[in-house]
Amino acid sequence: MRRFFLIAVPYMWLLALFMVPFIIVFKISLSDTALAIPPYTPTLDFAAGWQGFKSFLSELDWENYVFLTEDDLYWKAYISSFKIALTSTILTLLVGYPIAYGMARAPHEWRATLLMLVILPFWTSFLIRVYSWMGILSQEGYLNQFLMSFGLISEPLIILNTNIAVYIGIVYTYLPFMILPIYSALEKMDESLLEAAEDLGCSRFTAFWLVTIPLSKQGIIAGSFLVFIPALGEFVIPSLLGGSKTLMIGKVLWEEFFSNRDWPVASAVAVILLLILVIPIILFQRNEQKQREAEG
Amino acid sequence: MKNTFLTLTMTAALTAMAASAEEVRVYNWSDYIDEDLLSKFEEETGIKLIYDVFDSNEVLETKMLAGGSGYDVVVPSGTFLQRQITAGAFQKLDLAQLSNHGNMWDVIEARTEQYDPENAYSINYMWGTTGLGVNTGKVAEALGDDAPIGSLELVFNPANMEKLANCGVHFLDAPAEMIPAALAYLGEDPNSHDKEVIAKAEAVLTAIRPYVLKFHSSEYINALANGDICVAFGWSGDILQARDRAWEAENGVEIAYNAPSEGALMWFDQMAIPADAPNPKAAHIFLNYIMDADNAAAASNYVYYANGNKASQPMLVEDVIGDPAIYPDEKTLENLYTTTPYDTKIQRVVTRLWTKIKSGT
């Protein structure tokens, strides 16, 4: 009984914060637009009872999903978001891993301070931090002023309003989410394993490659998911730092919702985005589980 | 006796509390009011004013159509107002509560009637045109002294845009204003709702797309004022505000606004009260406050937009009432066009076209 309650808590959480919103969005994705409040039809009328519910169901259809396949904008936006999210995840890993490694190898008494420093940026608003990047990256911005004053460049670099600025923004914003899981994996590592590897003839580099990396695998995976998933649906960073050419599904969703007032199509786009995210994660976890079972 | 006194004091105290707890929530465009007017409203009426801002009609419309926005006064533009009235988003104004209603200008009311029949749901706050803001120095540098700064040639002729690209061009991120402009350039009906005609705008905009730095509806004010960009296709008053900011900063940036000679869009921002406004009474008090001649004049003198308030005109400074870019003369007025709202199907065509132009997809 106690066990049941223990499991029930996270499941209730999942139900209230994930399943219920998802069902609402899914329901809207099957309806049609209307000039009304709210701007779609049919809406569920609880007073009409069972009959009302049945006629409500009969008015739902898959039209909006069919529509998404008819215009290449949508899959292009999905693919482009996927590329941007994947590239920035790899970049974040490349930047984050050495930081996490350095932290885990730092003297014990420094670690708490270093950890604090990683979390510190969260104390200012995310929006303000992204805005300040606009000040740094713009044509008259600090970066260009700095580079030009040292004569490193003669013409200002155009970074703001390009995909490069989006990568910078995502890597900067999500870096702590990459560092923390890797750090916690590396910190637990037994350093005598490295000594053993070197004793057995490994160079320092091969020891790192064959021992440290595999032992921090869980951290790398967790960190990559934590960066990749929000980056895929990111809206704020591409709309502030990216140019009009930056095509991301978050922006397409915005246009459907705000410019077209087409909540049903916007919901269909969101449902597909969710499926794209959830299915690979489930497959991945299955695979992991199988591997663990095979090892055990 | 003592008891009565106590009761009286308590009642008075309670009423005072109720009055101070009363609030009105206003949702208006960004950079669109003299902030002194807001604190003066609180002082005069004792109503707490909560003032939020937006920079696109689309954001406002989504809030209106979702319902329960919590705002008492909102400021949609004409075409958006018309659609939202149809959706049942607004309540009719109670003229008995609007003693200053007689101040309104019949010329403007006649024009806003096409969006709001009999002006039953809204009052005009500001109106203006959409046109060309230029940094005169930089544009002359790029195109010479005879640059067509008063013509759509400036931004829709690729030869000109190619030269302007280096100093930076911003366009409004508002398809409902930019596509009509492209149609006006082609000599088509800017208010066309015909798919085939709207499609003609694509070629014009695609040809100059590579030279547009950004599509955004509020950043250009600062960008123009700082000299970061040399041309902005934007709203008249915003560009004049940029001119003023540059002048105050004494940074040597000179800005001019022109309504394009091929025709310019004339738009109206209307104050209206949502159907589900929590405090419609305070909303009426706010509207009445804005319709006061002195207040309307103060607002226009600050934001450089023309208002729909006839009685405010004697109080307007020469910079505003005497500037044909703000209060156009008869001849310019003839050159202005208005648009009507797109239906859902055509809206989708327009948005899709706009995405295609912006992102190349």
XYZ file of C-alpha atoms in Angstrom:
657
model
C 0.000 0.000 0.000
C 2.756 2.402 0.973
C 4.554 1.553 -2.219
C 1.449 2.298 -4.213
C 1.238 5.801 -2.743
C 4.899 6.400 -3.367
C 4.445 5.580 -7.044
C 1.139 7.424 -7.225
C 2.746 10.793 -6.435
C 4.961 11.044 -9.540
C 2.180 9.578 -11.679
C -0.289 12.200 -10.467
C 2.328 14.798 -11.309
C 2.700 13.356 -14.782
C -1.056 13.241 -15.244
C -1.710 16.804 -14.082
C 1.228 18.538 -15.727
C 1.720 16.484 -18.853
C -1.224 14.305 -19.844
C -4.035 16.806 -19.167
C -2.423 19.699 -21.088
C -1.491 17.284 -23.854
C -5.065 16.027 -24.190
C -6.363 19.604 -24.351
C -3.869 20.540 -27.067
C -4.588 17.305 -28.925
C -8.327 18.018 -28.783
C -7.805 21.528 -30.228
C -5.620 20.076 -32.990
C -8.614 18.079 -34.223
C -10.989 21.058 -34.375
C -11.514 23.899 -36.880
C -10.852 27.632 -36.631
C -13.728 29.990 -35.929
C -14.112 33.716 -35.369
C -15.175 33.430 -31.751
C -13.865 33.226 -28.213
C -12.052 30.797 -28.043
C -11.227 30.861 -31.767
C -12.000 27.236 -32.664
C -14.971 24.942 -32.954
C -16.431 22.651 -31.623
C -16.018 23.449 -27.942
C -17.039 20.966 -25.308
C -20.312 21.842 -23.616
C -20.563 19.951 -20.356
C -24.201 20.934 -19.857
C -25.257 18.988 -22.962
C -24.232 15.726 -21.299
C -23.472 12.509 -23.161
C -25.312 13.503 -26.353
C -23.367 16.752 -26.476
C -20.117 14.843 -26.014
C -20.976 12.487 -28.873
C -21.810 15.275 -31.300
C -18.611 17.024 -30.145
C -16.555 13.941 -31.034
C -18.218 13.607 -34.421
C -17.062 17.094 -35.388
C -13.392 16.363 -34.787
C -11.179 15.331 -37.701
C -7.561 14.915 -38.823
C -7.731 17.680 -41.427
C -5.032 19.809 -39.770
C -2.516 16.961 -39.787
C -3.195 16.397 -43.468
C -2.639 20.112 -44.018
C 0.809 19.908 -42.389
C 1.915 17.354 -44.961
C 0.767 19.538 -47.845
C 3.098 22.467 -47.190
C 6.855 21.855 -47.089
C 7.310 24.722 -44.615
C 6.570 22.477 -41.665
C 8.964 19.624 -42.244
C 11.650 22.084 -43.314
C 11.155 23.891 -40.009
C 11.315 20.614 -38.071
C 14.524 19.603 -39.852
C 16.085 23.020 -39.429
C 15.210 23.061 -35.701
C 16.642 19.575 -35.377
C 19.905 20.678 -37.007
C 20.197 23.776 -34.858
C 19.406 21.831 -31.681
C 21.835 19.031 -32.528
C 24.671 21.388 -33.474
C 24.215 23.460 -30.345
C 24.064 20.318 -28.183
C 27.403 19.165 -29.609
C 28.901 22.641 -29.133
C 27.595 22.787 -25.565
C 29.140 19.383 -24.893
C 32.489 20.498 -26.306
C 32.472 23.629 -24.156
C 30.852 22.072 -21.093
C 32.881 18.882 -20.755
C 36.260 20.548 -20.110
C 34.614 22.862 -17.566
C 32.977 19.946 -15.754
C 36.250 18.016 -15.929
C 38.205 20.913 -14.486
C 35.677 21.308 -11.694
C 35.748 17.621 -10.803
C 39.571 17.647 -10.696
C 39.798 20.903 -8.732
C 40.807 20.761 -5.051
C 37.946 19.739 -2.817
C 37.576 23.048 -1.013
C 37.080 24.954 -4.312
C 34.343 22.770 -5.702
C 31.423 24.312 -3.843
C 32.500 27.768 -5.037
C 32.952 26.599 -8.628
C 29.521 24.970 -8.560
C 28.090 28.213 -7.261
C 29.721 30.136 -10.116
C 28.106 27.832 -12.678
C 24.658 28.430 -11.192
C 25.189 32.148 -10.579
C 23.909 33.366 -14.010
C 20.468 31.978 -13.136
C 20.138 34.737 -10.591
C 19.521 37.265 -13.357
C 16.536 36.996 -15.644
C 17.024 34.823 -18.692
C 15.545 37.541 -20.882
C 17.986 40.172 -19.631
C 20.908 37.845 -20.290
C 19.766 37.212 -23.859
C 19.222 40.949 -24.357
C 22.724 41.703 -23.182
C 24.022 39.350 -25.853
C 22.313 41.637 -28.362
C 24.444 44.454 -26.974
C 27.598 42.370 -27.238
C 27.031 40.951 -30.710
C 25.489 43.885 -32.581
C 27.441 45.687 -35.284
C 28.244 48.561 -32.938
C 28.468 46.114 -30.031
C 31.225 45.458 -27.518
C 32.681 42.486 -29.371
C 33.159 44.421 -32.604
C 34.467 47.477 -30.751
C 36.971 45.283 -28.946
C 38.167 43.467 -32.058
C 38.393 46.668 -34.093
C 40.259 48.603 -31.414
C 42.958 45.918 -31.483
C 43.007 46.025 -35.272
C 42.061 42.348 -35.546
C 39.293 43.181 -38.003
C 38.702 46.243 -40.140
C 34.995 45.752 -40.880
C 32.509 44.925 -38.082
C 31.486 41.253 -38.043
C 27.807 40.614 -38.660
C 26.854 38.116 -35.962
C 23.588 39.387 -34.519
C 20.517 38.278 -36.504
C 22.303 35.225 -37.923
C 22.303 31.542 -36.959
C 25.722 32.004 -35.326
C 24.120 34.295 -32.751
C 21.461 31.627 -32.125
C 24.179 29.028 -31.464
C 25.973 31.402 -29.116
C 22.722 32.111 -27.283
C 21.754 28.454 -26.888
C 25.223 27.304 -25.821
C 25.465 30.140 -23.314
C 21.978 29.639 -21.885
C 22.039 25.860 -21.568
C 25.679 25.387 -20.585
C 24.925 24.818 -16.869
C 22.492 22.026 -17.804
C 25.370 20.283 -19.573
C 28.018 20.955 -16.933
C 26.096 19.811 -13.856
C 25.244 16.193 -14.839
C 28.727 15.621 -16.298
C 30.318 17.097 -13.188
C 28.295 14.849 -10.918
C 29.287 11.804 -12.996
C 32.979 12.752 -13.031
C 33.084 13.619 -9.359
C 31.980 10.119 -8.412
C 34.720 8.571 -10.523
C 37.423 6.666 -8.738
C 40.747 8.245 -9.765
C 42.724 5.119 -9.009
C 41.164 3.648 -12.157
C 43.199 6.145 -14.192
C 46.375 5.175 -12.365
C 45.612 1.535 -13.075
C 45.082 2.326 -16.759
C 48.376 4.175 -16.953
C 50.145 1.347 -15.131
C 48.797 -1.012 -17.743
C 50.385 1.038 -20.520
C 47.760 3.594 -21.495
C 48.903 7.080 -22.409
C 47.094 9.831 -20.513
C 45.013 10.572 -23.549
C 43.962 6.948 -24.176
C 43.188 6.580 -20.468
C 40.929 9.595 -20.733
C 39.306 8.234 -23.860
C 38.892 4.639 -22.630
C 38.159 5.208 -18.935
C 36.971 8.732 -18.127
C 34.640 9.224 -21.086
C 32.789 5.882 -20.718
C 32.419 6.431 -16.975
C 30.876 9.853 -17.541
C 28.570 8.536 -20.271
C 25.449 8.838 -18.146
C 26.266 12.471 -17.410
C 26.886 13.204 -21.081
C 23.566 11.619 -22.059
C 21.606 13.417 -19.346
C 23.260 16.740 -20.195
C 22.657 16.304 -23.930
C 18.958 15.609 -23.391
C 18.644 18.581 -21.076
C 20.101 20.821 -23.803
C 18.657 19.209 -26.919
C 15.008 19.012 -25.862
C 14.432 22.662 -24.917
C 16.681 23.847 -27.777
C 14.484 22.046 -30.316
C 11.390 24.037 -29.408
C 13.271 27.225 -28.509
C 11.492 30.456 -29.383
C 12.977 33.327 -27.356
C 16.609 32.925 -28.433
C 15.975 32.649 -32.201
C 13.469 35.490 -32.131
C 15.810 37.862 -30.267
C 19.214 36.853 -31.613
C 18.318 35.090 -34.851
C 17.573 36.734 -38.145
C 14.426 36.522 -40.181
C 16.064 33.637 -42.049
C 16.390 31.499 -38.937
C 13.697 28.892 -39.464
C 12.692 27.098 -36.279
C 9.560 25.243 -35.345
C 9.033 27.508 -32.316
C 8.706 30.483 -34.639
C 6.398 28.600 -37.014
C 4.202 27.739 -34.029
C 4.121 31.410 -33.064
C 3.057 32.436 -36.559
C 0.266 29.858 -36.660
C -0.978 30.860 -33.264
C -0.622 34.641 -33.468
C -0.577 35.682 -37.141
C -3.005 33.131 -38.549
C -5.094 32.846 -35.376
C -5.208 29.190 -36.313
C -5.078 27.455 -32.940
C -5.963 24.042 -34.395
C -3.016 24.009 -36.833
C -0.723 25.437 -34.130
C -1.804 22.606 -31.834
C -1.166 20.017 -34.546
C 2.362 21.403 -35.009
C 2.912 21.156 -31.245
C 1.604 17.595 -31.030
C 3.966 16.468 -33.789
C 6.872 18.270 -32.112
C 6.105 16.354 -28.945
C 5.972 13.027 -30.786
C 9.287 13.775 -32.464
C 10.795 14.307 -29.031
C 9.103 11.571 -27.064
C 9.437 8.623 -29.459
C 13.257 8.704 -29.769
C 13.573 9.118 -26.009
C 11.371 6.081 -25.365
C 13.294 4.036 -27.939
C 16.560 5.126 -26.391
C 15.451 4.155 -22.899
C 14.232 0.748 -24.104
C 17.593 0.170 -25.692
C 19.413 1.184 -22.505
C 17.263 -1.092 -20.418
C 17.892 -4.018 -22.730
C 21.622 -3.387 -22.558
C 21.536 -3.263 -18.780
C 19.548 -6.479 -18.652
C 21.995 -8.128 -21.034
C 24.925 -6.973 -18.881
C 23.233 -8.003 -15.617
C -23.814 59.470 19.547
C -20.391 58.087 20.023
C -21.509 54.880 18.348
C -22.853 56.684 15.316
C -19.589 58.528 15.006
C -17.669 55.273 15.151
C -19.869 53.690 12.495
C -19.468 56.726 10.282
C -15.701 56.714 10.580
C -15.597 53.033 9.870
C -17.806 53.372 6.818
C -15.661 56.227 5.574
C -12.530 54.196 6.134
C -13.997 51.202 4.324
C -15.110 53.313 1.366
C -11.656 54.841 1.172
C -10.174 51.366 1.148
C -12.513 50.217 -1.575
C -11.630 53.270 -3.655
C -7.912 52.768 -3.238
C -8.270 49.092 -4.093
C -9.998 49.987 -7.346
C -7.797 49.539 -10.371
C -7.897 49.758 -14.120
C -5.713 47.662 -16.393
C -4.690 49.188 -19.703
C -2.931 47.346 -22.527
C -1.466 49.754 -25.077
C 1.252 49.838 -27.729
C 4.855 50.320 -26.574
C 6.295 53.884 -26.602
C 2.793 55.238 -27.080
C 2.016 57.603 -24.224
C 3.497 60.391 -22.122
C 4.133 58.590 -18.825
C 3.200 61.773 -16.911
C -0.361 61.268 -18.118
C -0.454 57.934 -16.312
C 0.573 59.281 -12.910
C -1.740 62.269 -13.400
C -4.642 59.859 -13.989
C -3.962 58.120 -10.674
C -3.757 61.455 -8.860
C -6.969 62.812 -10.340
C -9.147 59.740 -10.004
C -7.584 57.750 -7.164
C -7.820 54.673 -9.374
C -4.715 52.556 -9.524
C -3.525 52.243 -13.118
C -1.776 49.117 -14.314
C -0.243 49.801 -17.710
C 1.175 47.035 -19.917
C 2.481 47.285 -23.476
C 2.644 45.181 -26.637
C 4.165 45.720 -30.066
C 1.952 43.718 -32.380
C -1.759 43.524 -33.082
C -1.417 39.758 -33.314
C -0.351 39.425 -29.683
C -3.261 41.560 -28.545
C -5.704 39.679 -30.732
C -4.637 36.303 -29.355
C -5.242 37.578 -25.825
C -8.650 38.949 -26.813
C -9.742 35.733 -28.529
C -8.491 33.549 -25.684
C -10.737 35.570 -23.373
C -10.120 36.461 -19.750
C -7.226 38.805 -20.545
C -7.972 40.775 -17.389
C -7.582 44.108 -19.205
C -10.121 46.916 -19.006
C -8.874 48.972 -21.949
C -7.034 47.690 -25.025
C -5.892 49.440 -28.224
C -6.275 47.375 -31.419
C -5.891 48.895 -34.894
C -8.962 49.282 -37.104
C -8.908 46.034 -39.082
C -8.162 43.988 -35.992
C -10.839 45.818 -34.034
C -13.424 44.966 -36.680
C -12.645 41.258 -36.532
C -12.622 41.195 -32.745
C -15.983 42.981 -32.595
C -17.394 40.213 -34.815
C -15.939 37.615 -32.461
C -17.751 39.300 -29.569
C -14.603 40.467 -27.790
C -15.799 43.983 -26.889
C -18.657 45.688 -25.079
C -20.539 48.722 -26.365
C -19.452 52.043 -24.912
C -21.831 53.758 -22.522
C -21.828 57.329 -23.838
C -23.540 58.563 -20.657
C -20.258 57.856 -18.857
C -18.176 59.637 -21.494
C -18.804 63.344 -21.018
C -15.826 64.280 -23.219
C -17.138 62.339 -26.201
C -18.107 65.601 -27.923
C -14.397 66.405 -28.299
C -13.922 63.726 -30.936
C -13.154 64.728 -34.519
C -15.912 63.905 -37.028
C -13.443 63.575 -39.929
C -11.694 60.691 -38.193
C -14.922 59.198 -36.843
C -16.236 59.019 -40.398
C -13.213 56.961 -41.373
C -13.198 54.646 -38.371
C -16.868 53.808 -38.987
C -15.828 51.307 -41.630
C -14.291 49.217 -38.827
C -16.666 50.052 -36.007
C -20.121 51.046 -37.334
C -21.422 54.147 -35.525
C -18.231 54.011 -33.420
C -20.268 52.060 -30.917
C -17.393 50.069 -29.456
C -14.346 52.301 -29.646
C -12.823 55.752 -29.600
C -9.857 56.822 -31.670
C -6.634 57.185 -29.702
C -4.106 57.938 -32.422
C -3.904 57.577 -36.151
C -1.058 57.758 -38.551
C 0.531 56.465 -41.683
C 3.049 53.772 -42.519
C 6.009 55.007 -44.487
C 9.687 55.689 -44.874
C 12.046 56.763 -42.119
C 15.498 57.702 -43.380
C 18.773 58.773 -41.883
C 19.221 61.623 -44.370
C 23.007 61.793 -44.089
C 23.663 58.099 -44.590
C 21.092 57.720 -47.373
C 22.580 60.665 -49.264
C 25.981 59.020 -48.859
C 24.685 55.762 -50.336
C 22.381 57.077 -53.066
C 23.389 60.683 -53.623
C 21.531 63.867 -52.808
C 18.597 63.089 -55.108
C 17.748 59.829 -53.306
C 13.996 59.096 -53.641
C 13.300 59.342 -49.901
C 9.615 60.107 -50.479
C 8.951 57.213 -52.832
C 8.552 53.449 -52.503
C 11.335 53.284 -55.133
C 13.699 53.725 -52.196
C 12.897 50.354 -50.630
C 11.300 48.313 -53.421
C 13.810 49.006 -56.182
C 16.587 46.415 -55.777
C 19.180 48.781 -57.282
C 18.595 51.248 -54.441
C 18.338 48.587 -51.768
C 21.599 46.989 -52.800
C 23.378 50.251 -51.982
C 21.410 50.773 -48.765
C 22.062 47.258 -47.455
C 25.464 48.289 -46.080
C 24.011 50.896 -43.758
C 21.052 48.732 -42.686
C 17.345 48.570 -43.573
C 14.561 47.460 -41.212
C 11.017 46.546 -42.273
C 7.955 46.211 -40.068
C 7.185 42.613 -39.252
C 3.564 43.224 -40.191
C 2.421 41.490 -43.381
C -0.923 43.309 -43.308
C 0.985 46.568 -43.851
C 3.958 45.516 -45.957
C 2.067 43.521 -48.589
C -0.357 46.400 -49.305
C 2.712 48.660 -49.664
C 4.262 46.299 -52.220
C 0.938 46.243 -54.092
C 0.795 50.053 -54.054
C 4.286 50.092 -55.582
C 3.027 47.861 -58.411
C 0.024 50.131 -58.939
C -2.365 47.398 -57.788
C -5.160 47.887 -55.250
C -3.352 47.784 -51.890
C -6.499 46.505 -50.194
C -6.892 43.581 -52.575
C -8.189 40.343 -51.049
C -7.581 38.489 -54.286
C -5.044 35.667 -53.990
C -3.665 36.267 -57.480
C -3.088 39.961 -56.820
C -1.542 39.357 -53.390
C 0.829 36.846 -54.977
C 2.262 39.654 -57.120
C 3.755 41.209 -53.984
C 6.046 38.212 -53.636
C 8.300 39.098 -56.565
C 8.753 42.672 -55.320
C 9.605 41.632 -51.780
C 11.755 38.626 -52.700
C 13.920 40.788 -54.961
C 14.841 43.125 -52.115
C 14.781 40.510 -49.325
C 18.574 39.947 -49.292
C 19.117 43.617 -48.433
C 16.733 43.777 -45.465
C 18.597 43.419 -42.192
C 15.615 42.722 -39.961
C 11.834 42.488 -39.878
C 10.773 43.884 -36.529
C 8.033 46.227 -35.358
C 9.669 48.195 -32.541
C 13.468 47.856 -32.623
C 13.799 50.334 -35.466
C 13.072 53.319 -33.216
C 16.326 52.907 -31.322
C 18.224 51.562 -34.307
C 17.360 54.671 -36.359
C 18.062 57.034 -33.480
C 21.465 55.456 -32.778
C 22.425 55.473 -36.448
C 22.619 51.657 -36.554
C 20.357 51.611 -39.604
C 19.721 54.154 -42.337
C 16.203 53.235 -43.521
C 13.144 51.886 -41.724
C 9.759 51.116 -43.219
C 7.702 51.886 -40.140
C 4.987 53.867 -38.405
C 5.053 57.651 -38.752
C 5.146 58.599 -35.077
C 7.737 55.964 -34.191
C 10.078 57.389 -36.793
C 9.450 60.933 -35.558
C 10.202 59.728 -32.013
C 13.486 58.338 -33.337
C 14.181 61.751 -34.896
C 13.574 63.345 -31.512
C 15.725 60.885 -29.588
C 18.618 61.409 -32.011
C 18.195 65.151 -31.682
C 18.227 64.916 -27.865
C 21.285 62.673 -27.920
C 23.054 65.198 -30.208
C 24.686 62.326 -32.051
C 24.559 63.995 -35.443
C 21.884 61.622 -36.762
C 19.221 63.437 -38.825
C 15.998 61.542 -39.446
C 13.120 62.344 -41.778
C 9.735 60.702 -42.287
C 7.795 60.633 -45.551
C 4.514 59.025 -46.503
C 5.334 57.424 -49.872
C 4.027 59.340 -52.890
C 2.616 56.121 -54.438
C 0.175 55.936 -51.524
C 0.521 55.238 -47.824
C -1.515 53.150 -45.461
C -3.583 55.171 -43.025
C -4.341 53.306 -39.823
C -6.310 54.001 -36.678
C -5.579 52.734 -33.172
C -8.839 52.489 -31.291
C -9.405 52.232 -27.551
C -12.017 49.639 -26.652
C -13.289 47.814 -23.577
C -13.160 43.976 -23.612
C -16.514 42.232 -23.089
C -15.149 40.552 -19.958
C -13.339 43.612 -18.536
C -13.176 43.299 -14.734
C -13.830 47.008 -14.172
C -15.784 48.571 -17.075
C -16.664 51.600 -14.982
C -13.013 52.502 -14.406
C -12.387 51.743 -18.092
C -14.940 54.414 -19.043
C -13.279 56.841 -16.622
C -9.943 56.148 -18.338
C -11.410 56.670 -21.816
C -13.023 59.905 -20.674
C -9.675 61.015 -19.242
C -7.929 60.326 -22.561
C -10.682 62.201 -24.455
C -10.059 65.299 -22.363
C -8.702 67.886 -24.814
C -5.619 68.759 -22.739
C -4.720 65.139 -22.124
C -5.158 64.132 -25.761
C -2.966 67.086 -26.759
C -0.296 66.098 -24.225
C -0.298 62.544 -25.580
C 0.113 63.673 -29.197
C 2.749 66.266 -28.323
C 4.727 63.458 -26.741
C 4.342 60.587 -29.213
C 4.177 62.602 -32.477
C 1.014 60.921 -33.696
C -2.155 62.686 -34.738
C -5.177 62.012 -32.540
C -8.887 61.840 -33.251
C -9.663 64.639 -30.836
C -10.766 67.882 -32.507
C -10.827 69.875 -29.262
C -7.176 69.057 -28.547
C -5.893 70.770 -31.688
C -5.430 74.302 -30.260
C -3.180 72.822 -27.551
C -0.938 70.917 -29.975
C 2.571 72.296 -30.432
C 3.534 73.612 -33.872
C 5.941 70.679 -34.285
C 2.947 68.336 -34.329
C -0.025 70.162 -35.816
C 2.151 72.007 -38.340
C 4.000 68.914 -39.563
C 2.354 67.452 -42.669
C 3.968 64.110 -41.814
C 1.694 64.008 -38.740
C -1.348 66.063 -39.747
C -1.289 65.606 -43.535
C -2.546 68.373 -45.800
C -5.505 67.843 -48.138
C -3.299 66.628 -50.985
C -1.475 63.990 -48.952
C -4.735 62.902 -47.375
C -6.046 61.994 -50.827
C -3.017 59.785 -51.286
C -3.704 57.690 -48.205
C -5.477 54.356 -48.387
C -7.076 52.145 -45.745
C -7.366 48.367 -45.614
C -10.042 45.942 -44.462
C -9.460 42.678 -42.558
C -8.564 39.453 -44.387
C -10.738 36.399 -43.827
C -9.126 33.229 -42.431
C -8.245 31.729 -45.827
C -6.670 34.890 -47.239
C -4.951 35.551 -43.909
C -3.263 32.168 -44.236
C -2.138 33.031 -47.783
C -0.741 36.358 -46.543
C 1.079 34.859 -43.527
C 2.463 32.037 -45.630
C 3.696 34.488 -48.243
C 5.292 36.574 -45.519
C 7.092 33.562 -44.000
C 8.292 32.614 -47.455
C 9.636 36.096 -48.080
C 11.339 36.327 -44.702
C 12.856 32.875 -44.417
C 13.112 31.865 -48.074
C 11.049 28.725 -47.369
